[in-house]
Coordinates of C-alpha atoms and ligand atoms in Angstrom, one line a residue:
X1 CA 92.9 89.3 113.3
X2 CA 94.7 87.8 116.4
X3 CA 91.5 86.1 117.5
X4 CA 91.0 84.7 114.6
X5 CA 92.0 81.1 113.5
X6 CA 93.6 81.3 110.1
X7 CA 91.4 79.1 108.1
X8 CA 90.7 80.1 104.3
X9 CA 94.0 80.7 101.9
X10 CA 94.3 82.6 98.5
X11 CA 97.5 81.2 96.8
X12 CA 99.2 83.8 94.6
X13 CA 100.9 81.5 92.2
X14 CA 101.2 78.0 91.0
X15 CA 104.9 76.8 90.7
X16 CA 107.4 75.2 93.1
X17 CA 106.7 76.9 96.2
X18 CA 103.1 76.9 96.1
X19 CA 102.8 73.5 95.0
X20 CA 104.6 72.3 98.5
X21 CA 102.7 75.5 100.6
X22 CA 99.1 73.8 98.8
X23 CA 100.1 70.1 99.8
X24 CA 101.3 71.8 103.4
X25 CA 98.1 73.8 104.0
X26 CA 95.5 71.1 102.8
X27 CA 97.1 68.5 105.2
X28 CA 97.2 70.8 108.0
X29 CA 93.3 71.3 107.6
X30 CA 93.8 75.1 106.2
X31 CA 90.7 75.9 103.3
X32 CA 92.2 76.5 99.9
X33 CA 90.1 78.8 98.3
X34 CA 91.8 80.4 95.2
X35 CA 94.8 80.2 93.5
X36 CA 95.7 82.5 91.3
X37 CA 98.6 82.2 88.5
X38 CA 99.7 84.4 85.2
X39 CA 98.7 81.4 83.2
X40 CA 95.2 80.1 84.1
X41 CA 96.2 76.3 83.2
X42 CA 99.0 76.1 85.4
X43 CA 96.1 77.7 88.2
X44 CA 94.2 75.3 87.2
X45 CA 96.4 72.0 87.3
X46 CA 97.2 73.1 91.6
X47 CA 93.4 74.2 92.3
X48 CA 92.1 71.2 90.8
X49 CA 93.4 69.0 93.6
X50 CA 92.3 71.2 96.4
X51 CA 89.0 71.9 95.4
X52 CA 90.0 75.4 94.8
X53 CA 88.6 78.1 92.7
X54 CA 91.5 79.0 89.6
X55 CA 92.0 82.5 88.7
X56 CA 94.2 84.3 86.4
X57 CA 93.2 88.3 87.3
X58 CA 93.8 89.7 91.0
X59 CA 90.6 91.9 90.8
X60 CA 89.0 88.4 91.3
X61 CA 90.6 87.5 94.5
X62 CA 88.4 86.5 97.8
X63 CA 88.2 89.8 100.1
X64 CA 87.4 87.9 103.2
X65 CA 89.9 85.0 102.7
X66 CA 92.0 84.5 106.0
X67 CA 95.4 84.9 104.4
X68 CA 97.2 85.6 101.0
X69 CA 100.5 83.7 100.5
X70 CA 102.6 85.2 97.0
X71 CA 104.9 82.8 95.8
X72 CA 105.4 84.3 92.3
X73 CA 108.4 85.2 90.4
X74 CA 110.4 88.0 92.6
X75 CA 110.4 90.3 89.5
X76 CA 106.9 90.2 89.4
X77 CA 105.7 90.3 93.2
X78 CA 105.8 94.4 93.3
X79 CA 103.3 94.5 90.4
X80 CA 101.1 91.7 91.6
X81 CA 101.0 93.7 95.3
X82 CA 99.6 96.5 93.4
X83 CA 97.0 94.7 91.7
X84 CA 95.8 93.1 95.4
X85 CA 93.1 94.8 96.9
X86 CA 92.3 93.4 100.2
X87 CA 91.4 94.8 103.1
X88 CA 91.2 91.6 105.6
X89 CA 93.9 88.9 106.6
X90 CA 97.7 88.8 106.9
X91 CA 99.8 89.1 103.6
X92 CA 102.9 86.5 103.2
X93 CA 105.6 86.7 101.3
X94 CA 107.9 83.6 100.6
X95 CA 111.0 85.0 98.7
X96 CA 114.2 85.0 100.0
X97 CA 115.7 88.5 98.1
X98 CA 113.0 90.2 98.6
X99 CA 112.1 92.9 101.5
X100 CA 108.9 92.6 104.0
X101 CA 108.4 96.4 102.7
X102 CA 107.2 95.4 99.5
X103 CA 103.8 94.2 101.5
X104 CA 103.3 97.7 103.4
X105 CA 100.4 98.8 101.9
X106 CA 98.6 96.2 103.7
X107 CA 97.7 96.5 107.5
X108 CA 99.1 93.0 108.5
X109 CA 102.0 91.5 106.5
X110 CA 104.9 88.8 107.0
X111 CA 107.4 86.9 105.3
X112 CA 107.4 83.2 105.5
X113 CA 110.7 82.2 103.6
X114 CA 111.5 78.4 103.2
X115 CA 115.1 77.5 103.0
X116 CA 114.8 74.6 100.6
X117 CA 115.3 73.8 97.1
X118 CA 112.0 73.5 95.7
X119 CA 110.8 71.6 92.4
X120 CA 106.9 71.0 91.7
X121 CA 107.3 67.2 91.5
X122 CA 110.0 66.4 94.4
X123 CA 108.9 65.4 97.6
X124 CA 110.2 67.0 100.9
X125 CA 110.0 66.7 104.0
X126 CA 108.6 69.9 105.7
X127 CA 109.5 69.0 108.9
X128 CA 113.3 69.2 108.2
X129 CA 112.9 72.8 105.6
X130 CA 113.9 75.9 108.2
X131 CA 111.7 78.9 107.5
X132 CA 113.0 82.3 108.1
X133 CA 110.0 84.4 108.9
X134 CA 109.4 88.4 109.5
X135 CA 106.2 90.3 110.6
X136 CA 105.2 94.0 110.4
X137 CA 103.8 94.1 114.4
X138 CA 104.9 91.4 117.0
X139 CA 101.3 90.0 117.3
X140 CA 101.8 89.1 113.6
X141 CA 104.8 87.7 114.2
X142 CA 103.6 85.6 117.1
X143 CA 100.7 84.4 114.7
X144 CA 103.5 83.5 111.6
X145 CA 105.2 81.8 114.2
X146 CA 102.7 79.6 115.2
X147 CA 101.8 78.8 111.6
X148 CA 105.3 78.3 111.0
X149 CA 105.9 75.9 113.8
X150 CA 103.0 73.6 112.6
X151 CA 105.2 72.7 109.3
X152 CA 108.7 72.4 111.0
X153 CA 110.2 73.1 114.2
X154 CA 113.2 75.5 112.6
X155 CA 111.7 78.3 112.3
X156 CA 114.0 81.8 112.8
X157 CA 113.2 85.4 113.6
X158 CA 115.4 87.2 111.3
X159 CA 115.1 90.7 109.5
X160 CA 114.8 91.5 106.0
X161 CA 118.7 92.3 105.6
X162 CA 119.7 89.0 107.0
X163 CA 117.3 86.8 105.0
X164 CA 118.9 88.8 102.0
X165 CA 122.3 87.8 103.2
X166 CA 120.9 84.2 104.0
X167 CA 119.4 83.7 100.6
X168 CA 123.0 85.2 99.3
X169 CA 124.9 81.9 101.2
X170 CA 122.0 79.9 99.6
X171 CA 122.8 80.6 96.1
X172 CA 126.4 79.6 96.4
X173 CA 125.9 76.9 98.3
X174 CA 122.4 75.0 95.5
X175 CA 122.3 76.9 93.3
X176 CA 125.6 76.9 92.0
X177 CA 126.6 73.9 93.3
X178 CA 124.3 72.5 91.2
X179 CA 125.4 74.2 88.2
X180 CA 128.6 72.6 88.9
X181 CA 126.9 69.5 88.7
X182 CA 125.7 70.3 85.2
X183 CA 129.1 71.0 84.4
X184 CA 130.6 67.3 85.5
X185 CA 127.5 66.0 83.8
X186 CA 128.4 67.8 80.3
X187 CA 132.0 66.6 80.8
X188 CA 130.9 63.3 81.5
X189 CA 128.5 62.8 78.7
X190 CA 130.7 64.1 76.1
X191 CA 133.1 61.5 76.8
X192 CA 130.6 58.9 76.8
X193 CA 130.8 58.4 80.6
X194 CA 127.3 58.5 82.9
X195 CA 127.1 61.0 85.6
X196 CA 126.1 58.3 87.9
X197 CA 129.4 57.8 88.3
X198 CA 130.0 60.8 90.4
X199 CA 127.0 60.5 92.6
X200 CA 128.6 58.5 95.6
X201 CA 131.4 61.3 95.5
X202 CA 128.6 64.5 95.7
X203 CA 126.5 62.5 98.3
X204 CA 130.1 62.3 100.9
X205 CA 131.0 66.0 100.0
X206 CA 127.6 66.7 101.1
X207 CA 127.7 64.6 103.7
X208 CA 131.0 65.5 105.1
X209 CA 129.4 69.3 106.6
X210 CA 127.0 67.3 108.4
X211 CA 130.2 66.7 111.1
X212 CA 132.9 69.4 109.5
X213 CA 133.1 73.0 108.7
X214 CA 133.8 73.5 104.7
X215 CA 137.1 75.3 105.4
X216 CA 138.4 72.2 107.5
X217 CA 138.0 69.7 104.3
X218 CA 138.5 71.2 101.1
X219 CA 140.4 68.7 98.9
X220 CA 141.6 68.7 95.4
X221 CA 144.3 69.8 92.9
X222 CA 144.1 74.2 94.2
X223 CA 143.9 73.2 97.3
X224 CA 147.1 70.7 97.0
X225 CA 149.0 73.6 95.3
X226 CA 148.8 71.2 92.2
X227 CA 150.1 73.4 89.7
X228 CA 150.8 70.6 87.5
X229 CA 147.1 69.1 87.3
X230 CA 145.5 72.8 87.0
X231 CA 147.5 73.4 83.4
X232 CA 146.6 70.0 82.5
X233 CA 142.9 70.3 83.4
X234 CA 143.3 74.0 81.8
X235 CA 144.7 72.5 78.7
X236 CA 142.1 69.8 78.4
X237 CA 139.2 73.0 78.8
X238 CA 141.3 74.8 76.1
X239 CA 138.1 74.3 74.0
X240 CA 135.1 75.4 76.2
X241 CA 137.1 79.3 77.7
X242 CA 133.7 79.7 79.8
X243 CA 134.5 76.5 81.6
X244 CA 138.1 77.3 81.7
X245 CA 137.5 80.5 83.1
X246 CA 135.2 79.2 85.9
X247 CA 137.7 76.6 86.7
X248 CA 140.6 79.5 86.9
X249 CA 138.9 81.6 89.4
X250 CA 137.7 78.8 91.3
X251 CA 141.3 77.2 91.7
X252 CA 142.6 80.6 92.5
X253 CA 140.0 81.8 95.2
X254 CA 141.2 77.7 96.8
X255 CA 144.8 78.5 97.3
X256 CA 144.0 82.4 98.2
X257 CA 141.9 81.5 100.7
X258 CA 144.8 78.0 102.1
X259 CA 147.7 80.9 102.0
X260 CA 144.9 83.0 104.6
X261 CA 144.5 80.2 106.2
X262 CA 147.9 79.1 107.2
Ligands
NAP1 N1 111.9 77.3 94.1 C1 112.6 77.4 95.2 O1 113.4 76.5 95.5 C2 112.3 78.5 96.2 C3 112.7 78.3 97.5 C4 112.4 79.3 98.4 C5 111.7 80.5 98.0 N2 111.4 80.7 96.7 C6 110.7 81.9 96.3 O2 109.4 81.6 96.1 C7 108.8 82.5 95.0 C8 108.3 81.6 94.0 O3 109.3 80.7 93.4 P1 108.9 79.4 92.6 O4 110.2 78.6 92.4 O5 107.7 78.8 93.1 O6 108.6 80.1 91.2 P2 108.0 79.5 89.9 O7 107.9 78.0 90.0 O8 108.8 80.0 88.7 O9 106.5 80.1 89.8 C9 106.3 81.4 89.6 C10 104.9 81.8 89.7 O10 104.8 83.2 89.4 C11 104.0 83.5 88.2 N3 104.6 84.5 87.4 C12 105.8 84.6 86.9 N4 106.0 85.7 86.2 C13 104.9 86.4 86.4 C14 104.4 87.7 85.9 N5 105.2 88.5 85.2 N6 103.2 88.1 86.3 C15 102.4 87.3 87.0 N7 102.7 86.1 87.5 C16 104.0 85.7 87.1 C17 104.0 82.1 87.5 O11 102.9 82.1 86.6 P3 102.7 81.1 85.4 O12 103.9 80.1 85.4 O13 101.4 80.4 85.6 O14 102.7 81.9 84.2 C18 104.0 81.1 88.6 O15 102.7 81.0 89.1 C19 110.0 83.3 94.6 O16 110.0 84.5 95.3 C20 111.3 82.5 95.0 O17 112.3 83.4 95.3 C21 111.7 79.7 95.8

């Protein structure tokens, strides 16, 4: 395998990863060959623009392909492994949560995590999106490093546990984030107010980690020891408990964490 120039790619799955991994691989010269999804139209809408073969069964997948990259759904990755028989190439994984074990049955196998946000029909820039990678033997890991390094020059070494503990941070800090967005924007639009308004305030609190750590600028009522404002903003929640709830533990966990602080 080490002698070997990684050329030909199965995809396994069509969503928001392997959208951006298809656009990254055809640029960089790699061969799309298959890609494979539950749903043969959704296989077919990403194979279509790489000349690619769509395919909806595993028992139809390219034995001589180069590599196989899974960027399925983690619940169903350990049944999709079982339905891969391959005997050639090196086996990728790119979830965050879930162990480099789950590709053992193969003889050469890696993880090639991206630490981005990824939607099918947002651009982004690959050069900037670290990737957390992980190999069964250290040749494979010096050839998933070498891969990894022609998409972005952050690219880290780091075991299964830590991705977990990586992918953990991750979800606080997108993932909820963004529901907390979704929150402002119901807020908003029930009082006939547009979400734009908040956007220059997101894009500084964003902007402010570029320079800060988060526990050196946390703002806001909680952190102000505000008691006054909380009941108030608890009162006006009075109707949505779920909301009220969130906004209770948040406060709280704020003015725990100043009193540790101090
Ligand atoms: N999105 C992100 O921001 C992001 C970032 C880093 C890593 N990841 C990881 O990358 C992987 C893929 O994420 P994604 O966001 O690209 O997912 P996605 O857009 O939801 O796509 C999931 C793919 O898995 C297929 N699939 C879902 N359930 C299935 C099942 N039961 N059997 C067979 N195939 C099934 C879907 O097929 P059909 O839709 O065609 O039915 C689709 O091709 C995950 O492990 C995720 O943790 C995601």
């Amino acid at each position: 395998l080490s002698h070997k120039p990684l050329k030909k790619i199965v995809l396994i799955g069509s969503g928001n990863v392997a959208t951006h991994l298809a656009k990254q691989f055809a640029e960089k010269g790699f061969v799309i060959r298959q890609v494979y999804s539950r749903t043969i139209e959704n296989a077919r809408f990403l194979a279509l623009r790489y000349n690619a073969l769509a395919i909806n069964a595993l028992h139809e997948v390219e034995t001589d392909a180069d590599m196989y990259v899974f960027s399925v759904s983690d619940n169903a990755l350990f049944q999709l492994v079982e339905e891969l028989k391959i005997n050639t190439g090196i086996v990728l994984h790119t979830s965050g949560a879930i162990g480099i074990d789950v590709l053992k049955k193969f003889k050469n196998y890696g993880v090639f995590y991206p630490l981005q946000t990824f939607s099918k029909n947002i651009e982004i820039n690959f050069k900037e999106v670290p990737l957390l990678i992980e190999a069964n033997t250290s040749e494979n890991l010096r050839i998933i490093e070498n891969l990894a390094l022609k998409f972005t020059p952050y690219v880290h070494n780091i075991t299964s546990e830590q991705r977990h503990k990586v992918h953990l941070a991750a979800v606080f800090a997108c993932n909820f984030t963004n529901y907390m967005y979704r929150i402002s924007e119901k807020i908003l639009n029930e009082n006939n107010l547009s979400f734009d308004i908040l956007k220059p305030l997101i894009l500084q609190t964003a902007k402010k980690i570029e320079t800060h750590l988060p526990s050196h600028v946390q703002t806001g009522p909680a952190h102000r020891n505000d008691n006054t404002v909380i009941e108030k903003h608890l009162s006006m929640l009075n109707e949505q408990a779920d909301r009220a709830l969130i906004y209770k533990i948040l406060s709280e966990q704020i003015k725990r964490n100043n009193i540790k602080n101090e």
